[in-house]
XYZ file of C-alpha atoms in Angstrom:
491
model
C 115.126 67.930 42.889
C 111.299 67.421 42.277
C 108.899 66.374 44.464
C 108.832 63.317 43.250
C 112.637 62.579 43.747
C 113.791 59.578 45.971
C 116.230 59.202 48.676
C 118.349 56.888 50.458
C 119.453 58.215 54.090
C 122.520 56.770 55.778
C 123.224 57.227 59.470
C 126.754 57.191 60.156
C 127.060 57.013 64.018
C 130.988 57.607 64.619
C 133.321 57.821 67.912
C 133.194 61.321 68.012
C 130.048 62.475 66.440
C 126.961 61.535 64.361
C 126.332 62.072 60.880
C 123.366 62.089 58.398
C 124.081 62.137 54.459
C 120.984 61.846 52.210
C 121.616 60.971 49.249
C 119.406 60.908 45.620
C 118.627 57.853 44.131
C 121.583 57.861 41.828
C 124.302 58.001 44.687
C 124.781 61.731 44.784
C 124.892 63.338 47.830
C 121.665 65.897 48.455
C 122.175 66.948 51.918
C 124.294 66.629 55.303
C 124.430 67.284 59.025
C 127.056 65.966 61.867
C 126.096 66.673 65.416
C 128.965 66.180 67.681
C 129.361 63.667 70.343
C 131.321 63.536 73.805
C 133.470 61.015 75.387
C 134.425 60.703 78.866
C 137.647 59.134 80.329
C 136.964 58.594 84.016
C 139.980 56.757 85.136
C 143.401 56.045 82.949
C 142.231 54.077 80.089
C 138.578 53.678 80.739
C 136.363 55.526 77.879
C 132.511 55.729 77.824
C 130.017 57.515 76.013
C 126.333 58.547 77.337
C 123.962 56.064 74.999
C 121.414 58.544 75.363
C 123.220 60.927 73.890
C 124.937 58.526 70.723
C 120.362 58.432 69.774
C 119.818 62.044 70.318
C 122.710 63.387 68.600
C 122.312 60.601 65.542
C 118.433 62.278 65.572
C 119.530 65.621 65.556
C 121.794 64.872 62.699
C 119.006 63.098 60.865
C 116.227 65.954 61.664
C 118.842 68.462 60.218
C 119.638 66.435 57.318
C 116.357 65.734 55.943
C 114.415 69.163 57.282
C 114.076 70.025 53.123
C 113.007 66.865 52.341
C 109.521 64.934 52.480
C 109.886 61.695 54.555
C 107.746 59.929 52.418
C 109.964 59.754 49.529
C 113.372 57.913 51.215
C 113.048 54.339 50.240
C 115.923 53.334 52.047
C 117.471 53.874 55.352
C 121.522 52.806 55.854
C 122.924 52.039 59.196
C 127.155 52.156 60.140
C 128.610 52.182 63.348
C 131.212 52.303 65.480
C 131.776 49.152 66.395
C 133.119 47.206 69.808
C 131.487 49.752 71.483
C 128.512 48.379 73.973
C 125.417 49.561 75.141
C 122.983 47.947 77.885
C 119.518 48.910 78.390
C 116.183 47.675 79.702
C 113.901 46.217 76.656
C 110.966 47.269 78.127
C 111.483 50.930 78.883
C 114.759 51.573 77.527
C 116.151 52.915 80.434
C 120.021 53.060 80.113
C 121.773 50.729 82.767
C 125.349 51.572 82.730
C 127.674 53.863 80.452
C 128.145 52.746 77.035
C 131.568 51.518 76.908
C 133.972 52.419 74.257
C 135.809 50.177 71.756
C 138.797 52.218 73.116
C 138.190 50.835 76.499
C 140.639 49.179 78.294
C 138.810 48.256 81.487
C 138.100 44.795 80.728
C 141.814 44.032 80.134
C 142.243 41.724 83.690
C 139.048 39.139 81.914
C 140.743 38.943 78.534
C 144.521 37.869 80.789
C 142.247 35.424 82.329
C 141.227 34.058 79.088
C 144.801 33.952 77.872
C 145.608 32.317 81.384
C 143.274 29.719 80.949
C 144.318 28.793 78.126
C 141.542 29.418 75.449
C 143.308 31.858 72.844
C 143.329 29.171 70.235
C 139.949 28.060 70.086
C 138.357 31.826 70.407
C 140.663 32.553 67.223
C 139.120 29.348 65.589
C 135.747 30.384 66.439
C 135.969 34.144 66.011
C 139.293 35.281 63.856
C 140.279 37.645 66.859
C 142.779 38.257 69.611
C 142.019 37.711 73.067
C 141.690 41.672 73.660
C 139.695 44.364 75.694
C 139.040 46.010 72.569
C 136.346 43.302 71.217
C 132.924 43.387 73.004
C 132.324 40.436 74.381
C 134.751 41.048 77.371
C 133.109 44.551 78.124
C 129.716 42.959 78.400
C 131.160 40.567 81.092
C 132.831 43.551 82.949
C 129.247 45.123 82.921
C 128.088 41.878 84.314
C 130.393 41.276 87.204
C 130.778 45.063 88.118
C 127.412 46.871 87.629
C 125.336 45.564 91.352
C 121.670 43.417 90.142
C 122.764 43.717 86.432
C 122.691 39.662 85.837
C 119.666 39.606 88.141
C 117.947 42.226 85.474
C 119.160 40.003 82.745
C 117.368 36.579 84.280
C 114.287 38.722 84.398
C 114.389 39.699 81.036
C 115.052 43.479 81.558
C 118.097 44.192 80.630
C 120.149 43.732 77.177
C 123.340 44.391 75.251
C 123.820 45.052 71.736
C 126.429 46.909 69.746
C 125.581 50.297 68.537
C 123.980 49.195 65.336
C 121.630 47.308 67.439
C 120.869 50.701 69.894
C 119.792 52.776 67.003
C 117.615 50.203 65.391
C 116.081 49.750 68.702
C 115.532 53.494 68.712
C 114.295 53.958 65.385
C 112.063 51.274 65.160
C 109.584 52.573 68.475
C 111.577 50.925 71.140
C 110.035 47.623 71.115
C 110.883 44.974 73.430
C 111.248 42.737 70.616
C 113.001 44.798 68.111
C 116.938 43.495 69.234
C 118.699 43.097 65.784
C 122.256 42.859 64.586
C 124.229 41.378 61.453
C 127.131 39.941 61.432
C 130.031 42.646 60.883
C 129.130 43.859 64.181
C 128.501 40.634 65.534
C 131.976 39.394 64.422
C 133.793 41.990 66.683
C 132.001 40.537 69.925
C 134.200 37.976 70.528
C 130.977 35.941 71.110
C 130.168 34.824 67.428
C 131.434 32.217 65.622
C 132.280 33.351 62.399
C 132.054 29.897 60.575
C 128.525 28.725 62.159
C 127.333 32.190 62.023
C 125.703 32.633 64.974
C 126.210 33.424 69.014
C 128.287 30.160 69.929
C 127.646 28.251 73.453
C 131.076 27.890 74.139
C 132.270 31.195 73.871
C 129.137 32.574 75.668
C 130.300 30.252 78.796
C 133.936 31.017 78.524
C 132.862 34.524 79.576
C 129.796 33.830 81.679
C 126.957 35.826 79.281
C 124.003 34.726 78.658
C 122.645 34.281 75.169
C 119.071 35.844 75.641
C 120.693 39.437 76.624
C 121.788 39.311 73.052
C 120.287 40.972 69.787
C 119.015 38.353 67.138
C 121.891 38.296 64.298
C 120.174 38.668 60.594
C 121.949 39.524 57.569
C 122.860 42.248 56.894
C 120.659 43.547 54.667
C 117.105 43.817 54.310
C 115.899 42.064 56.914
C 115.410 44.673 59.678
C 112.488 46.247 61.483
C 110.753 49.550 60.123
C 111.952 52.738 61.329
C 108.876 55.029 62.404
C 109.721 58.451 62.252
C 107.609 61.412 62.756
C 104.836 58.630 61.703
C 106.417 57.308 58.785
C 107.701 53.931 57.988
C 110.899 53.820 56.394
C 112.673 50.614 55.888
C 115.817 49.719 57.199
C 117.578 47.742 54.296
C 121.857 47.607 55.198
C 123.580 47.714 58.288
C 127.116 47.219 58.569
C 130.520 48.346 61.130
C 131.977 51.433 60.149
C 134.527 49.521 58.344
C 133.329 47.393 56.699
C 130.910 49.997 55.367
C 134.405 51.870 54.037
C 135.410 48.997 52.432
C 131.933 48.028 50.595
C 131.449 51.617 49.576
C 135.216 52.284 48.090
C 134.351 49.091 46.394
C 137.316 46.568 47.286
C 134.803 43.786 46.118
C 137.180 42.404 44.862
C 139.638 39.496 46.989
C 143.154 41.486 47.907
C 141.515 44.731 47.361
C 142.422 46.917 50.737
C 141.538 50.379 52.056
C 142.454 52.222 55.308
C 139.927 54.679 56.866
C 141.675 57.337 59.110
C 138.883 58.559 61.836
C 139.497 58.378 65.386
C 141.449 55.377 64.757
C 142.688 53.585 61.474
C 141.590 50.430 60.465
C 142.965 48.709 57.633
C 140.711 45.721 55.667
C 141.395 43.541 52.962
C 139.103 41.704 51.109
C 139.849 38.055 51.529
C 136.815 36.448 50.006
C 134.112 33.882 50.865
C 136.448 31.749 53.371
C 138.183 33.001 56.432
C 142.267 33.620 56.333
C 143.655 33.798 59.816
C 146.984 35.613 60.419
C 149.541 34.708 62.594
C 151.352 38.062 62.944
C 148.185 39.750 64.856
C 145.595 40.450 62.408
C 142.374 39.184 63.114
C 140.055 37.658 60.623
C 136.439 39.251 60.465
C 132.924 39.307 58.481
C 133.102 41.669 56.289
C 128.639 41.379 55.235
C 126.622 38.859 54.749
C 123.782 39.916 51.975
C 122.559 36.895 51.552
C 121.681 33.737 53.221
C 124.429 31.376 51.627
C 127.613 33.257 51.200
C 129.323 35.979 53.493
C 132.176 37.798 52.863
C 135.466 38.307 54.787
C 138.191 40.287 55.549
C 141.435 40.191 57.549
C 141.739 43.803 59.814
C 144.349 45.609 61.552
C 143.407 48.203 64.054
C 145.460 51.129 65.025
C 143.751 52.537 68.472
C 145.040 55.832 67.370
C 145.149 58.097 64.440
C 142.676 61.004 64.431
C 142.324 61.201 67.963
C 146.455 61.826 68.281
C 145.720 64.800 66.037
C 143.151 65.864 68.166
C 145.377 65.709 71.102
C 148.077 67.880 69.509
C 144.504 70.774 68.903
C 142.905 70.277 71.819
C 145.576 69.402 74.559
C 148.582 71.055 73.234
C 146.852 73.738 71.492
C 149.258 73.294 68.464
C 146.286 74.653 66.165
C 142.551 75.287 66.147
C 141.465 73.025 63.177
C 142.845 69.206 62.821
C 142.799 70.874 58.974
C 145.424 72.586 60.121
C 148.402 70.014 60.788
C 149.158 69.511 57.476
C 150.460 73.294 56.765
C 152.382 73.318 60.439
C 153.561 69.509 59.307
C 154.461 71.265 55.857
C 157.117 73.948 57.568
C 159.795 71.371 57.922
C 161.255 68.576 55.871
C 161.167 66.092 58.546
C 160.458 65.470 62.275
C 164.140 66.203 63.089
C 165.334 63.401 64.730
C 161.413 62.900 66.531
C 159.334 59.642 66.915
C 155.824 59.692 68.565
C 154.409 55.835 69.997
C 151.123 56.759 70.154
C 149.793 54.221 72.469
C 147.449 56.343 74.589
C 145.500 52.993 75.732
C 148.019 50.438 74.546
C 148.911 49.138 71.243
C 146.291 47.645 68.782
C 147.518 45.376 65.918
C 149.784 43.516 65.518
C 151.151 44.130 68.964
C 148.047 44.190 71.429
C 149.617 45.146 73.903
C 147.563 47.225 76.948
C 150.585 47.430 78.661
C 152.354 49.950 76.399
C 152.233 53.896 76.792
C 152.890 56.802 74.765
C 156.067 58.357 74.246
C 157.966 60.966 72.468
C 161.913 60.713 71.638
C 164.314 62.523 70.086
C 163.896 65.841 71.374
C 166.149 68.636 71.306
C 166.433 72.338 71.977
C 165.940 72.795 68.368
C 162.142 70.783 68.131
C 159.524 73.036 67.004
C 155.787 72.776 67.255
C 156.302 71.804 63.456
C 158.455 68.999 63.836
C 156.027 67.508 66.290
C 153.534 67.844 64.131
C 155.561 66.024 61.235
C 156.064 63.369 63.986
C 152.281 62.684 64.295
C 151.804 61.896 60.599
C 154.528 60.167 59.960
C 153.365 57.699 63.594
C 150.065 58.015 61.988
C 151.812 56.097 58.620
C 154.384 53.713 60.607
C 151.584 51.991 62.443
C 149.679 51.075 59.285
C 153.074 50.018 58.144
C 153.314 47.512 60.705
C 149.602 46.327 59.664
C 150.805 45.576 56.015
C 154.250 44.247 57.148
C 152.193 40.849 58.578
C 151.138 40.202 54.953
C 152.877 38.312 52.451
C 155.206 40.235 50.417
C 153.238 42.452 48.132
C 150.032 40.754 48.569
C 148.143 43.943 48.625
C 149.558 46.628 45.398
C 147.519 49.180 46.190
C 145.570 50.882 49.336
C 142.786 52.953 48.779
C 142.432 55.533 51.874
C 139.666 57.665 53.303
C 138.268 59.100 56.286
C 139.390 62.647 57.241
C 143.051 62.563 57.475
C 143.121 61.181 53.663
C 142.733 65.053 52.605
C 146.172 65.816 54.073
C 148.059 65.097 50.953
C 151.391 65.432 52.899
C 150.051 62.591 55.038
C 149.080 60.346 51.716
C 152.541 61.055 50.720
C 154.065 59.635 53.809
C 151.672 57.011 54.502
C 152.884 56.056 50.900
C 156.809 56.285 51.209
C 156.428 54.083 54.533
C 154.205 51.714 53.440
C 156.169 51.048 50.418
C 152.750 51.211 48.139
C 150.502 52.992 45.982
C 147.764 54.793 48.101
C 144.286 55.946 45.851
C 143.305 58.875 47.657
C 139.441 58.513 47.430
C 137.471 61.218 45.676
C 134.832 60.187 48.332
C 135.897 61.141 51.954
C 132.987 60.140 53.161
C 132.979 56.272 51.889
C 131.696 55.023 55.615
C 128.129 56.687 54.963
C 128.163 55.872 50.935
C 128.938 51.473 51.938
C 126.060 51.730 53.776
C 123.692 53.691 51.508
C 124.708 51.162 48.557
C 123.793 48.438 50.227
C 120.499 49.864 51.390
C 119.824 50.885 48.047
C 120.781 47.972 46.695
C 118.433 46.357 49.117
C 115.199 47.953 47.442
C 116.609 47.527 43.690
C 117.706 50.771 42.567
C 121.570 50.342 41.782
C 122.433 47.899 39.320
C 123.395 47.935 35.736
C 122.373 51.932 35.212
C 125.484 53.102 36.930
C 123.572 53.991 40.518
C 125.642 54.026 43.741
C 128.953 53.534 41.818
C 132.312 53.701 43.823
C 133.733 55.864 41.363
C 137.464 56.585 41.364
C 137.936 58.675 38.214
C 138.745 61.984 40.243
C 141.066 60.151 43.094
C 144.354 61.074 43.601
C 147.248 57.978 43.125
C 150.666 58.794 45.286
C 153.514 56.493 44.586
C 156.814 55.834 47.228
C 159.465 58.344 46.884
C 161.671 57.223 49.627
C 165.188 55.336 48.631
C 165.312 51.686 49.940
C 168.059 52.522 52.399
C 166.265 55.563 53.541
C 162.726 53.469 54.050
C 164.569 50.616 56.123
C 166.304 53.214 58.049
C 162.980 54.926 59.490
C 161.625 51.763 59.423
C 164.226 50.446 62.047
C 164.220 53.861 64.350
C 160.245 53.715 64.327
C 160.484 49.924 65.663
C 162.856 50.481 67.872
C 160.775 53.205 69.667
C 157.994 50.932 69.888
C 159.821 47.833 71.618
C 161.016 51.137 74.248
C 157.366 51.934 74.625
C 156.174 48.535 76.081
């Protein structure tokens, strides 16, 4: 590249670790850097994250990243996030007040049964397009509320905030103004607090669960309409911001309405593209903003959420010791033909969609003498493909032909092959893993002009991989009917 060559610089701050791809002005990727992350379970099915930390490692990333590079020259900066996850800090100082809790987080499971209790399911799916659940944010601010001693009190006096973790890092990057509190409205839409037909922070919901509305970030579109970052005394703007998935979905480019993807990262999370109007499910899908770019029309999606998929990979490396790269459980998956006779419920905290359940544990069945480390291993992907299954068995009957995948798992090809025969679909095996950084470097670029007609920032396709079913009917309703059956045994 010459010196006069342009970037665009996405932050992608993830679950598990931070990452930094710059990228040139035509889409292609120049550099990268990932700086891992920790999380901390302190009790049975609480998880936190130091916020301080989430910054410093999303910096590091960013410092490594762009160390051959001249600030000067990125036009754009792109936010994505993990989302549901909160952080709460004081304005003025920004001095941490409490842990940042998790989107995994099941602590604030006794508000969300009041909720249900009293009775106000229905109009917070009206409002918001979500379940009454401990995994949206708005219930984990009011556990911070009621449970951390002088935290409202710091909140009347205007020193203490929450925002999502898109609205941490702007906060960071922008000097750590008092007044720089921003969000947009995919993160927004996961709070449980914003109404995604008004589109704004709505009274009602705000009361139902006792938080105040001046603890919360400002909600702007979401793009090109953020502060400046300052970094090492350059201004770079801040142009797209969006959740990590719907980020995935903008930058595989399911534009499109019925289009889907699934990203496989520490969870899975399955979108489709429903258009400019709302669809709400009644089989346990919520209904979500997928970006607003502009100030008259915004863009949804319906999600499913599956609490584990990465992570239960991570458990067989790290806990069980199975293997020492994740890489590897696709060759120890690949040494037998099938999971003999094993099924894995992988609810470590509960079920996500459709079930929501946070009652439900994990569970293995089918064992016998004859189980190898192999056949468990086969039982992990094939969980991994049963609960996005479920997801597409609360649409309408081939309503979605295709699903485009990414995220690291998508690079086992055994696992695409599964995920295929039990889903019953095509799966497009992007030729960009990394679509969660590239959604929100398009839309930053697009923010300051440069894609467009000339090809820039393209979700190309031409080099992804297209798997089609290969199980029998009778065989796919067979495993179909064992995996459900383990489930109901789980709750």
């Amino acid at each position: 590249m010459g010196e006069e060559a342009k970037y665009i610089v996405a932050l992608d701050q993830g679950t598990t670790s931070s990452r930094t791809i710059v990228y040139d002005s035509q889409g292609s990727e120049v550099s990268r850097a990932t700086a891992p992350l920790a999380i901390s379970c302190p009790q049975d099915g609480w998880v936190e994250q130091d916020a301080n930390e989430i910054w410093s490692s999303q910096f590091k990333s960013f410092k490594i990243a762009c160390e051959k590079i001249d600030l000067n020259n990125i036009l754009a900066l792109g936010i994505t996030n993990q989302r549901e996850t909160v952080v709460c800090w004081n304005p003025k100082s920004g001095e941490i007040l409490a842990p940042a809790i998790v989107w995994q987080c099941r602590r604030s499971a006794s508000i969300c049964a009041g909720l249900k209790e009293s009775g106000f399911e229905k109009i917070i799916a009206e409002k918001t397009g979500l379940v009454v659940d401990a995994y949206f944010s708005g219930s984990k601010i009011a556990w911070l509320l009621e449970n951390i001693s002088g935290l409202r009190e710091k909140v009347e006096a205007g020193n203490a905030v929450f925002g999502t973790v898109d609205s941490w890092l702007i906060y960071n990057l922008s000097g750590r103004a008092a007044n720089s509190l921003y969000t947009e409205p995919s993160n927004a839409s996961r709070t449980m607090l914003y109404n995604i037909l008004t589109h704004d922070w709505d009274p009602q919901l705000l009361e139902m669960l006792n938080v105040p509305i001046e603890c919360l970030p400002a909600v702007v579109k979401s793009s090109g309409t953020f502060p400046e970052a300052e970094i090492e005394g350059v201004r770079i703007p801040i142009t797209g911001v969006l959740g990590d998935q719907q980020a995935s979905l903008y930058g595989l480019g399911c534009l499109e309405v019925g289009s889907a993807k699934c990203t496989f990262g520490t969870g899975a999370f399955m979108l489709i593209n429903s258009g400019e109007s709302p669809e709400y499910s009644s089989s346990g899908l919520v209904s979500t903003v997928a970006w607003k770019v502009n100030s008259e029309t915004c863009s949804y999606a319906i999600e499913g959420s599956v609490f584990m998929a990465g992570a239960l990979v991570q458990w067989l490396r790290d806990e069980l010791g199975f293997f020492e790269s994740s890489e590897d459980s696709e060759e120890l998956a690949s040494k037998v033909d099938d999971s003999g006779g094993v099924i894995i419920v992988p609810a470590f905290t509960g079920l996500g969609a459709p079930h929501w359940d946070d009652s439900a544990r994990g569970m293995i069945i089918g064992l016998t003498r004859k189980t190898s480390s192999s056949h468990l291993a086969r039982a992990v992907l094939e969980a991994l493909a049963h609960q996005v299954a479920d997801l597409i068995d609360c649409l309408p009957a081939e309503s979605v032909k295709q699903l485009r995948i990414d995220g690291g798992m998508s690079a086992n090809t055994l696992f695409a092959q599964i995920l295929s025969n039990l889903c019953n679909i095509e799966v497009l095996v992007s030729d960009n893993l990394e679509s969660t950084a590239f959604g929100a470097a398009k839309l930053a670029a697009e923010s300051v002009g440069i894609c467009g007609e000339n090809g820039n920032f393209n979700s190309s396709s031409e080099n992804a991989n297209f798997l089609k079913p290969q199980l029998s009917n009778g065989e796919l309703s067979r495993q179909r009917q064992l995996w459900s059956s383990a489930v109901e045994r789980s709750k």
